[in-house]
Coordinates of C-alpha atoms and ligand atoms in Angstrom, one line a residue:
Chain M
M1 CA 0.1 0.2 0.1
E2 CA 3.1 2.2 0.8
N3 CA 4.1 3.0 -3.3
R4 CA -0.2 3.9 -4.0
E5 CA 0.2 7.7 -4.9
V6 CA 0.1 10.4 -1.9
V7 CA -2.5 12.6 -2.7
I8 CA -2.3 14.4 -0.2
E9 CA -0.5 14.6 3.4
V10 CA -0.8 16.8 6.3
K11 CA 2.6 17.5 7.8
D12 CA 2.7 18.2 11.8
L13 CA -0.4 21.0 11.6
V14 CA -0.7 23.0 14.3
K15 CA -3.9 25.0 14.5
S16 CA -5.3 27.7 16.7
F17 CA -7.6 30.4 18.1
N18 CA -7.1 32.9 20.0
G19 CA -4.9 30.4 22.0
R20 CA -6.5 27.5 22.3
V21 CA -5.2 24.5 21.0
I22 CA -7.4 22.9 18.3
L23 CA -5.0 20.6 16.7
N24 CA -2.3 19.4 17.6
G25 CA 0.6 18.2 15.2
I26 CA -1.8 16.1 13.1
N27 CA 0.1 14.3 10.1
L28 CA -1.9 11.9 7.2
K29 CA -1.7 10.7 3.9
V30 CA -4.3 10.0 1.8
Y31 CA -3.5 8.2 -1.5
K32 CA -4.9 8.3 -5.0
G33 CA -8.4 6.5 -4.9
E34 CA -9.2 5.6 -1.9
T35 CA -11.5 6.9 0.8
L36 CA -10.6 8.4 4.1
V37 CA -12.9 9.1 6.3
I38 CA -12.3 11.8 9.6
M39 CA -13.9 11.1 12.8
G40 CA -14.5 12.3 15.9
G41 CA -17.0 13.5 18.6
S42 CA -18.2 16.7 17.5
G43 CA -15.6 19.7 18.3
C44 CA -13.0 17.8 18.0
G45 CA -11.6 20.3 15.1
K46 CA -12.8 17.5 11.6
S47 CA -14.1 20.3 9.9
T48 CA -11.5 22.5 10.7
L49 CA -8.9 20.4 9.2
L50 CA -10.8 20.1 6.5
R51 CA -10.8 23.9 5.6
N52 CA -6.6 23.3 6.9
M53 CA -6.5 21.2 3.8
I54 CA -8.8 23.2 1.6
G55 CA -6.7 26.7 2.3
T56 CA -9.3 29.0 3.6
H57 CA -7.8 28.3 6.8
R58 CA -4.3 28.5 6.8
P59 CA -2.4 26.8 9.8
D60 CA 0.1 28.1 12.1
S61 CA 2.5 25.5 11.2
G62 CA 3.1 22.7 9.4
S63 CA 2.9 22.0 5.9
I64 CA 0.5 20.9 3.7
F65 CA 0.6 18.4 0.7
I66 CA -2.4 18.6 -2.0
K67 CA -0.7 16.3 -4.7
G68 CA 3.2 16.8 -3.9
N69 CA 3.1 21.5 -3.7
D70 CA 2.6 22.9 -0.3
I71 CA -0.9 24.4 -0.6
T72 CA 0.4 26.9 3.2
K73 CA 3.7 28.4 0.5
L74 CA 1.3 28.7 -2.2
N75 CA 0.0 32.4 -3.9
E76 CA -2.7 33.2 -4.8
S77 CA -2.9 32.1 -8.9
E78 CA -0.9 29.4 -7.7
F79 CA -2.9 27.8 -5.6
D80 CA -5.8 28.8 -8.6
K81 CA -5.0 25.8 -10.3
I82 CA -5.4 23.2 -7.3
R83 CA -8.8 24.6 -6.8
K84 CA -9.6 23.1 -9.6
I85 CA -8.4 20.0 -8.9
Y86 CA -10.8 19.2 -5.7
G87 CA -14.0 20.2 -5.1
M88 CA -15.7 20.7 -1.4
V89 CA -18.9 20.0 -0.1
F90 CA -20.1 22.5 2.9
Q91 CA -21.3 21.1 6.6
D92 CA -24.3 23.8 5.7
A93 CA -23.9 23.1 1.8
A94 CA -23.2 27.3 1.5
L95 CA -25.3 27.5 -2.3
Y96 CA -25.1 30.5 -3.3
D97 CA -28.7 32.4 -2.2
S98 CA -28.8 34.9 -4.8
M99 CA -28.3 32.1 -7.4
N100 CA -31.1 29.3 -8.9
V101 CA -29.3 25.7 -8.2
E102 CA -28.8 25.9 -12.0
E103 CA -26.6 28.5 -11.5
N104 CA -25.0 27.3 -8.7
I105 CA -23.8 24.4 -10.5
S106 CA -22.5 25.7 -13.8
L107 CA -20.9 28.8 -11.9
V108 CA -17.3 27.1 -11.9
L109 CA -18.4 26.1 -15.5
C110 CA -18.8 29.4 -16.8
E111 CA -15.7 31.4 -15.8
H112 CA -13.6 28.4 -16.3
T113 CA -14.4 26.9 -18.7
K114 CA -15.2 28.4 -23.2
L115 CA -17.9 25.4 -22.7
D116 CA -20.6 26.1 -24.5
P117 CA -23.8 27.4 -22.2
D118 CA -26.1 24.2 -24.3
I119 CA -23.1 21.9 -23.2
I120 CA -23.4 23.1 -19.3
S121 CA -26.4 23.0 -18.5
I122 CA -26.5 19.0 -20.0
M123 CA -23.8 19.2 -18.0
V124 CA -26.0 20.7 -15.3
K125 CA -29.1 18.2 -15.5
M126 CA -26.9 15.5 -15.2
K127 CA -24.7 16.1 -12.2
L128 CA -27.9 16.8 -10.4
E129 CA -29.4 12.9 -12.2
L130 CA -26.9 11.9 -10.1
V131 CA -27.9 13.8 -6.8
G132 CA -31.5 12.7 -7.9
L133 CA -32.5 16.6 -8.4
R134 CA -33.3 17.1 -11.9
G135 CA -35.8 19.4 -11.9
F136 CA -35.5 21.2 -9.4
E137 CA -33.3 23.9 -12.0
K138 CA -35.7 27.3 -11.2
F139 CA -35.3 26.3 -7.7
M140 CA -33.4 29.2 -5.3
P141 CA -31.5 27.7 -2.2
S142 CA -33.9 28.8 0.0
Q143 CA -37.1 27.1 -1.6
L144 CA -35.1 23.4 -0.4
S145 CA -35.4 21.4 2.3
G146 CA -32.1 21.3 3.9
G147 CA -31.1 17.7 2.7
M148 CA -32.1 19.0 -0.9
R149 CA -29.8 21.7 -0.4
R150 CA -26.3 19.4 1.0
R151 CA -26.9 17.5 -2.7
V152 CA -26.9 20.3 -4.6
G153 CA -23.7 20.8 -3.2
I154 CA -22.3 17.9 -4.1
A155 CA -23.4 18.5 -6.9
R156 CA -21.4 22.2 -7.9
A157 CA -18.5 19.8 -5.9
L158 CA -18.7 17.9 -8.1
A159 CA -18.6 20.8 -11.5
M160 CA -15.6 20.8 -12.8
D161 CA -14.9 16.3 -12.4
P162 CA -12.4 16.7 -9.6
E163 CA -10.3 13.7 -8.5
L164 CA -10.3 15.1 -5.3
V165 CA -13.5 15.4 -3.3
F166 CA -14.1 16.9 0.6
Y167 CA -17.0 15.9 2.2
D168 CA -17.8 18.1 5.6
E169 CA -20.8 15.4 7.1
P170 CA -22.5 14.3 4.0
T171 CA -24.8 13.0 5.4
A172 CA -25.6 14.3 8.9
G173 CA -29.6 15.7 9.4
L174 CA -30.2 13.8 6.0
D175 CA -33.0 10.4 5.8
P176 CA -32.0 6.8 6.1
I177 CA -32.7 6.3 3.0
I178 CA -31.3 9.6 1.2
A179 CA -28.0 9.0 3.6
G180 CA -27.5 5.7 1.6
V181 CA -28.0 7.6 -1.8
I182 CA -25.0 10.1 -1.3
D183 CA -23.1 6.7 0.3
K184 CA -23.6 4.9 -2.7
L185 CA -22.7 8.4 -4.4
I186 CA -19.0 8.5 -2.9
L187 CA -19.1 4.4 -3.2
D188 CA -19.4 4.8 -7.3
L189 CA -17.2 8.1 -7.5
S190 CA -14.5 6.8 -5.8
K191 CA -14.5 3.2 -7.4
K192 CA -15.8 4.2 -10.7
L193 CA -14.1 7.8 -11.7
Q194 CA -10.8 6.7 -8.8
I195 CA -11.8 10.1 -7.3
T196 CA -9.9 10.5 -3.9
S197 CA -12.3 10.8 -0.4
V198 CA -11.2 13.1 1.9
V199 CA -14.8 12.8 4.2
V200 CA -15.7 14.5 7.7
T201 CA -18.3 12.7 9.4
H202 CA -19.7 10.6 13.1
D203 CA -22.9 8.4 11.2
M204 CA -20.6 5.2 11.8
K205 CA -23.2 3.1 9.1
S206 CA -21.8 5.6 6.5
V207 CA -18.7 5.2 7.9
F208 CA -18.4 1.4 7.3
A209 CA -20.4 1.2 4.2
I210 CA -17.8 4.5 2.3
A211 CA -14.4 4.0 4.4
D212 CA -11.0 1.8 3.3
R213 CA -9.1 3.3 5.6
V214 CA -10.1 5.6 9.0
V215 CA -8.6 8.3 10.7
M216 CA -10.0 9.3 14.6
L217 CA -9.3 12.8 15.6
Y218 CA -9.0 12.7 19.7
D219 CA -8.2 16.1 21.8
G220 CA -6.5 17.1 18.3
K221 CA -3.9 14.2 17.7
I222 CA -4.9 11.4 15.9
I223 CA -5.1 8.6 18.3
A224 CA -6.0 5.8 15.4
E225 CA -5.5 5.4 12.1
G226 CA -5.9 1.8 10.0
E227 CA -8.0 0.1 7.4
M228 CA -11.3 -0.5 8.5
S229 CA -11.2 -3.8 9.8
E230 CA -8.5 -2.9 12.1
I231 CA -10.1 0.0 13.0
K232 CA -13.9 -2.2 13.3
N233 CA -11.9 -5.0 15.4
S234 CA -10.1 -1.9 17.5
E235 CA -8.8 -2.8 21.3
D236 CA -8.6 0.8 22.4
P237 CA -11.1 1.6 24.7
R238 CA -12.0 5.3 22.9
I239 CA -12.2 3.8 19.8
K240 CA -14.7 1.3 21.3
Q241 CA -16.9 3.6 22.6
F242 CA -17.0 6.1 19.6
I243 CA -18.3 3.0 17.1
T244 CA -20.9 1.3 19.9
G245 CA -22.1 5.2 20.9
S246 CA -21.4 4.7 24.7
P247 CA -21.8 7.3 27.0
E248 CA -19.3 5.8 29.3
G249 CA -16.1 5.3 29.1
P250 CA -12.7 7.2 28.8
I251 CA -14.1 9.7 26.7
Q252 CA -15.8 12.2 29.0
F253 CA -18.3 14.8 27.9
L254 CA -20.1 14.7 31.5
Q255 CA -17.6 17.2 33.8
S256 CA -16.8 15.8 36.4
G257 CA -18.8 16.9 39.1
D258 CA -16.4 19.1 41.2
G259 CA -14.8 21.6 39.1
Y260 CA -19.1 22.1 38.0
L261 CA -20.4 23.3 41.3
D262 CA -17.7 25.6 42.0
E263 CA -18.4 27.3 39.0
L264 CA -21.6 27.4 40.1
T265 CA -21.2 28.2 43.5
K266 CA -18.3 31.3 42.3
Chain F
M1 CA -7.4 51.7 35.5
L2 CA -4.8 50.0 33.0
N3 CA -8.1 47.8 31.8
F4 CA -8.6 51.3 30.2
I5 CA -5.8 51.6 28.6
A6 CA -5.9 48.1 27.9
A7 CA -9.2 49.2 25.7
I8 CA -8.1 51.5 24.7
G9 CA -4.7 50.0 23.1
K10 CA -6.5 47.3 21.7
R11 CA -9.5 49.9 20.1
V12 CA -6.8 51.5 18.2
L13 CA -4.6 48.6 17.2
S14 CA -8.0 47.6 15.6
T15 CA -9.4 50.4 14.1
L16 CA -5.4 50.9 12.5
S17 CA -6.1 47.3 10.8
Q18 CA -8.9 48.2 9.7
I19 CA -7.3 50.6 7.7
G20 CA -4.9 48.5 6.1
G21 CA -7.3 46.0 5.3
I22 CA -9.8 48.6 3.7
F23 CA -6.7 49.7 1.8
I24 CA -5.5 45.7 0.7
L25 CA -9.1 46.0 0.0
L26 CA -9.3 48.6 -2.2
K27 CA -5.5 48.1 -4.4
A28 CA -6.5 44.0 -4.9
T29 CA -9.7 46.1 -6.3
L30 CA -7.9 47.8 -8.2
F31 CA -6.2 45.6 -9.3
W32 CA -9.1 43.5 -11.0
V33 CA -10.6 46.4 -11.9
F34 CA -7.6 47.4 -14.4
I35 CA -5.1 44.0 -14.7
G36 CA -7.7 41.1 -13.9
P37 CA -9.5 41.6 -17.6
F38 CA -5.8 41.0 -19.3
I39 CA -5.1 37.6 -17.8
K40 CA -8.9 35.6 -16.6
K41 CA -12.0 36.2 -18.5
P42 CA -14.3 40.1 -18.3
I43 CA -16.5 40.0 -15.2
S44 CA -19.6 39.3 -16.5
Y45 CA -21.9 42.9 -17.9
R46 CA -25.1 40.9 -16.0
N47 CA -23.9 41.2 -13.0
I48 CA -22.8 44.4 -12.7
F49 CA -25.4 45.4 -14.6
Q50 CA -27.5 44.0 -11.6
Q51 CA -25.9 46.2 -9.6
M52 CA -25.6 48.8 -11.7
V53 CA -29.6 49.2 -11.0
F54 CA -30.1 47.7 -7.6
E55 CA -27.1 50.8 -6.4
G56 CA -27.9 53.7 -8.9
V57 CA -31.6 53.4 -10.6
N58 CA -33.3 52.2 -7.3
S59 CA -31.9 55.1 -5.5
L60 CA -33.5 58.0 -8.3
L61 CA -36.5 58.5 -6.5
I62 CA -34.9 59.2 -2.8
V63 CA -32.3 61.2 -3.9
F64 CA -34.7 63.4 -5.7
F65 CA -36.7 63.6 -2.9
V66 CA -33.5 64.9 -0.5
T67 CA -32.0 67.2 -3.5
F68 CA -34.9 68.9 -4.6
F69 CA -36.7 69.9 -0.7
T70 CA -32.8 70.8 0.4
G71 CA -33.4 73.4 -2.7
I72 CA -36.7 74.7 -1.4
V73 CA -34.9 75.7 1.9
L74 CA -31.3 76.5 0.5
A75 CA -33.8 78.9 -1.2
M76 CA -36.1 80.3 1.6
Q77 CA -32.9 80.3 3.5
S78 CA -30.7 82.1 0.9
A79 CA -33.9 84.8 0.5
Y80 CA -33.8 85.6 4.1
Q81 CA -30.6 86.8 4.2
L82 CA -30.4 88.0 1.2
A83 CA -33.5 90.3 2.1
Q84 CA -31.5 92.6 3.9
L85 CA -29.1 93.5 1.5
G86 CA -31.9 94.0 -1.0
A87 CA -30.6 91.1 -3.7
E88 CA -33.0 87.9 -2.9
M89 CA -32.5 87.7 -6.8
Y90 CA -29.4 86.1 -6.3
V91 CA -31.1 83.1 -4.4
A92 CA -30.8 81.6 -8.1
S93 CA -26.9 81.6 -8.4
L94 CA -26.2 80.6 -4.7
V95 CA -28.9 77.6 -4.8
A96 CA -26.4 76.5 -7.6
V97 CA -23.4 76.9 -6.3
A98 CA -25.0 74.8 -2.7
M99 CA -26.2 72.2 -5.5
A100 CA -23.1 71.6 -7.0
R101 CA -20.6 71.6 -5.4
E102 CA -22.0 70.9 -1.9
M103 CA -25.6 70.1 -0.7
G104 CA -26.1 67.4 -3.9
P105 CA -22.9 64.7 -3.7
V106 CA -23.3 64.7 0.0
L107 CA -26.7 64.4 0.2
A108 CA -26.4 61.9 -2.2
A109 CA -23.2 59.7 -0.9
L110 CA -24.9 60.0 2.4
V111 CA -28.6 58.6 0.9
V112 CA -26.6 55.6 -1.0
A113 CA -24.5 55.3 1.6
G114 CA -27.3 54.2 3.9
R115 CA -29.3 52.4 1.3
V116 CA -26.8 50.4 -0.6
G117 CA -23.5 50.5 1.8
A118 CA -26.0 49.5 4.2
A119 CA -27.2 46.8 1.6
I120 CA -23.9 45.9 0.2
T121 CA -22.3 45.0 3.9
A122 CA -25.5 43.4 5.4
E123 CA -24.9 40.7 1.6
L124 CA -21.8 39.4 2.2
G125 CA -21.4 39.6 5.7
S126 CA -24.5 37.0 5.6
M127 CA -22.6 35.4 2.9
Q128 CA -19.4 36.0 5.4
V129 CA -21.2 33.9 7.8
T130 CA -23.1 30.9 5.9
E131 CA -19.8 30.0 4.3
Q132 CA -20.8 31.4 0.5
V133 CA -17.3 33.1 0.6
E134 CA -14.8 30.2 1.9
A135 CA -17.2 28.6 -0.8
L136 CA -16.0 31.1 -3.8
Q137 CA -12.8 30.5 -2.1
T138 CA -12.6 26.2 -3.2
Q139 CA -13.7 27.0 -6.7
A140 CA -11.1 29.3 -7.1
L141 CA -13.6 32.7 -7.7
N142 CA -11.5 34.8 -6.0
P143 CA -13.8 37.0 -3.8
V144 CA -12.7 40.5 -4.8
R145 CA -13.6 40.0 -8.0
F146 CA -16.6 38.7 -8.1
L147 CA -18.2 40.5 -5.4
V148 CA -15.9 43.6 -4.7
V149 CA -15.8 45.0 -8.0
P150 CA -19.5 44.9 -9.8
R151 CA -20.4 47.2 -6.6
F152 CA -17.2 49.5 -6.7
I153 CA -17.7 49.9 -10.3
A154 CA -21.3 50.3 -10.4
L155 CA -21.3 52.6 -7.5
M156 CA -18.0 54.7 -9.2
V157 CA -20.6 55.1 -12.0
M158 CA -23.7 55.5 -10.8
L159 CA -23.5 57.9 -7.8
P160 CA -21.6 61.2 -10.4
C161 CA -25.0 59.6 -12.3
L162 CA -27.6 60.5 -9.3
T163 CA -25.6 63.4 -7.6
I164 CA -26.1 65.5 -11.3
L165 CA -29.4 64.1 -10.9
G166 CA -29.8 65.3 -8.2
V167 CA -28.1 69.1 -8.3
F168 CA -30.5 69.4 -11.0
A169 CA -33.6 68.4 -8.5
G170 CA -31.9 70.4 -6.2
M171 CA -32.1 73.4 -8.8
V172 CA -35.3 72.9 -10.0
G173 CA -36.2 72.9 -5.9
G174 CA -34.5 76.5 -5.8
Y175 CA -36.6 78.0 -9.2
L176 CA -40.4 76.8 -8.1
M177 CA -39.2 78.7 -4.7
G178 CA -38.2 81.2 -5.7
V179 CA -40.4 82.1 -9.0
F180 CA -43.2 81.4 -7.0
S181 CA -43.1 82.4 -3.9
I182 CA -40.3 84.8 -3.1
G183 CA -42.1 85.9 -6.3
I184 CA -37.8 86.2 -9.0
N185 CA -38.8 87.0 -12.4
S186 CA -38.4 83.8 -14.4
G187 CA -36.3 84.6 -16.5
V188 CA -33.9 86.4 -14.7
Y189 CA -33.4 83.4 -11.8
I190 CA -32.4 81.0 -15.6
D191 CA -30.7 84.0 -16.1
I192 CA -28.2 85.0 -12.7
T193 CA -27.5 80.2 -12.0
F194 CA -26.1 79.7 -15.5
K195 CA -23.8 83.1 -14.3
F196 CA -23.1 82.4 -11.8
L197 CA -22.3 78.6 -11.8
A198 CA -19.1 77.0 -13.8
L199 CA -17.4 74.5 -15.3
K200 CA -15.7 73.7 -12.7
D201 CA -18.9 73.4 -9.8
I202 CA -20.2 70.7 -11.7
Y203 CA -17.0 68.8 -11.8
T204 CA -15.2 69.4 -8.2
G205 CA -18.5 68.0 -7.2
L206 CA -18.2 65.2 -9.8
I207 CA -15.0 64.3 -8.1
K208 CA -16.2 64.8 -4.3
S209 CA -18.6 62.4 -5.2
V210 CA -16.6 59.4 -7.3
S211 CA -14.5 59.6 -4.1
F212 CA -17.8 59.3 -1.5
A213 CA -18.5 55.8 -4.0
M214 CA -15.3 54.8 -3.0
I215 CA -15.5 55.5 0.6
I216 CA -19.3 53.3 0.0
A217 CA -18.3 50.9 -1.4
L218 CA -14.6 49.9 -0.2
I219 CA -16.1 50.3 3.5
G220 CA -19.1 48.9 2.5
C221 CA -17.6 45.4 1.4
Y222 CA -14.4 45.4 3.8
M223 CA -17.3 45.1 6.5
G224 CA -19.5 42.6 5.3
L225 CA -16.5 40.6 4.0
N226 CA -14.6 40.8 7.4
A227 CA -18.1 40.1 9.7
K228 CA -17.9 37.4 11.7
G229 CA -20.8 35.5 14.8
G230 CA -24.3 34.8 12.9
A231 CA -27.0 37.3 12.0
E232 CA -25.6 38.9 14.7
G233 CA -22.8 40.1 13.6
V234 CA -23.9 41.0 10.1
G235 CA -26.6 43.0 11.9
R236 CA -23.3 44.8 13.9
A237 CA -21.3 44.7 10.1
T238 CA -24.2 46.9 8.8
T239 CA -24.5 49.3 11.4
V240 CA -20.9 49.9 11.7
S241 CA -20.4 50.3 7.9
V242 CA -23.1 52.7 7.4
V243 CA -21.7 55.0 10.4
T244 CA -18.0 54.4 9.3
S245 CA -19.4 56.0 5.6
F246 CA -21.7 58.7 7.2
I247 CA -18.2 59.8 9.1
M248 CA -15.6 59.2 6.3
I249 CA -17.8 60.5 3.9
I250 CA -18.3 64.0 6.0
L251 CA -14.3 64.0 6.4
A252 CA -13.7 63.8 2.9
D253 CA -16.0 66.2 1.3
C254 CA -14.5 69.2 4.8
V255 CA -10.4 68.0 3.4
L256 CA -11.5 68.0 -0.9
T257 CA -14.0 71.3 0.1
G258 CA -10.1 72.4 1.1
I259 CA -8.1 71.4 -1.5
F260 CA -10.4 73.3 -3.9
F261 CA -10.6 76.4 -1.8
F262 CA -7.5 76.7 -1.4
S263 CA -6.3 76.0 -4.7
Q264 CA -8.7 78.8 -6.1
M265 CA -11.0 75.9 -7.8
Ligands
ATP1 N1 -13.4 30.5 13.0 C1 -12.8 29.9 14.9 N2 -13.1 31.0 15.4 C2 -12.6 30.0 17.2 N3 -13.1 29.3 17.2 C3 -13.0 28.7 16.0 C4 -13.4 28.8 14.7 N4 -13.7 28.0 14.3 C5 -13.7 26.5 14.9 N5 -13.0 26.8 15.9 C6 -13.4 26.0 17.4 O1 -12.0 25.1 16.9 C7 -13.3 23.7 17.4 C8 -13.8 22.9 16.6 O2 -13.9 23.5 15.4 P1 -14.5 22.8 14.3 O3 -15.7 23.3 13.6 O4 -13.8 22.4 13.2 O5 -15.4 21.1 14.9 P2 -15.9 20.1 13.8 O6 -15.0 18.5 14.8 O7 -16.1 20.6 13.2 O8 -16.9 19.3 14.9 P3 -18.8 19.5 14.1 O9 -18.6 18.1 14.5 O10 -20.0 19.8 15.1 O11 -18.9 20.4 13.0 C9 -14.9 24.1 18.7 O12 -14.7 24.2 19.9 C10 -14.9 25.7 18.0 O13 -15.0 26.5 18.7
MG2 MG1 -17.7 20.3 11.1

């Protein structure tokens, strides 16, 4: 496996907000054609890690290589070349409010290619078909449900036929059937088109369905990394707890009693 | 006490960084206006046109309203003083020159800052907090080129146009007051208006309104793109944007008037 082509490599990534360290030395490799799932509790920095990988946040230190280019050192126009090979599905879809569904998807095509408008409109239809929303071209984002917006977001990310797609919780808040459809879509894209996917999710069902490899983020570090089967049989109590979703275990949600009492009575 | 000083220091630092940010935005905007079209596809005309309609055409009525009545007020106020000298007919030139050099540009700018500047900040701000600006970036669509430039160009074109029309409306207001209420002969009024209204009065007014357009567009866009913290943050950014624009318009007006005055323009 080690001789497979590395698409993304994250080295010693550190990121903090206002002095609070969120990511503390992340090392990570993503290989061509695989689906890597990043798991971790809510607020542990999964979206932040993704934002660093797509370059909308700059890390405090460390480097991120996409196809051998350190994106933390590129200037805007060099980075724009890299941006054209990946797509990003945002956690809250982030559709362009002022544009309808068709324009949301076609915008990049109009701006970055010289394709004929007719061809672009066919491509938009194909992308919408992929996510099961053909016929909704003229809808405005505000007229769509949350799940539909998410799916338009996926269609938009796929508009330029990227070789690398980032998904931030693509199935959260969707009904199980649509979640299944999206899992299948991610799977198809990677198996048939060799698209590399990085998926952030804590939906265990979809992790089992799509992941080739899993990394688990906890307390600013990667505490486990491996093939799906290794993770499933892992003896690490933290991973076991996450997979079973048990409130009892080493990952504490409830604060210890005395500190809480102190704070209340202060 | 120490807290107080620290608070002031923080405030000064953040103001300085905002001024710096606005200049960086100005540089990027000018780059995309003048150099960008040669290295990338030009900005879509439809986008600019939409902004022009929104920023300009839809502001017409309110600008007319404000300047028309200001013209009437100016006529009355100056008639009150000129009557003591027996020179009421010079109401005509006073209204015309005051409208062209001062009231037209400033009033149009204040109206547009309140209407358009606020809308720009609110729109870009809500795009910022809902990650739409990030989405543009990840699609290799430069937010400055895509969001700021059309608004900037549209305002630079439309505010001077609004100003000219506003000046005209103010002069009409003054004329109606002067002729029908103060009792100046219509022919005399028009005569005196054009005898004293020089071309330089018009273009100094236009220079002002171009500068005001720049202030409104840049502050509006900057505050929007830097909005933080959900809907509440957008509201706050909008307020700050309008207040800052107002202050900057008045300051710039004072500086420009000084320059014109002392260089005899
Ligand atoms: N712009 C920001 N400014 C300050 N703090 C931030 C910012 N963005 C994220 N954080 C902090 O970083 C931490 C991680 O946030 P992030 O959004 O990456 O979590 P997440 O793992 O994606 O959670 P979820 O599963 O709920 O989406 C949070 O504690 C949050 O408070
Ligand atoms: Mg998240």
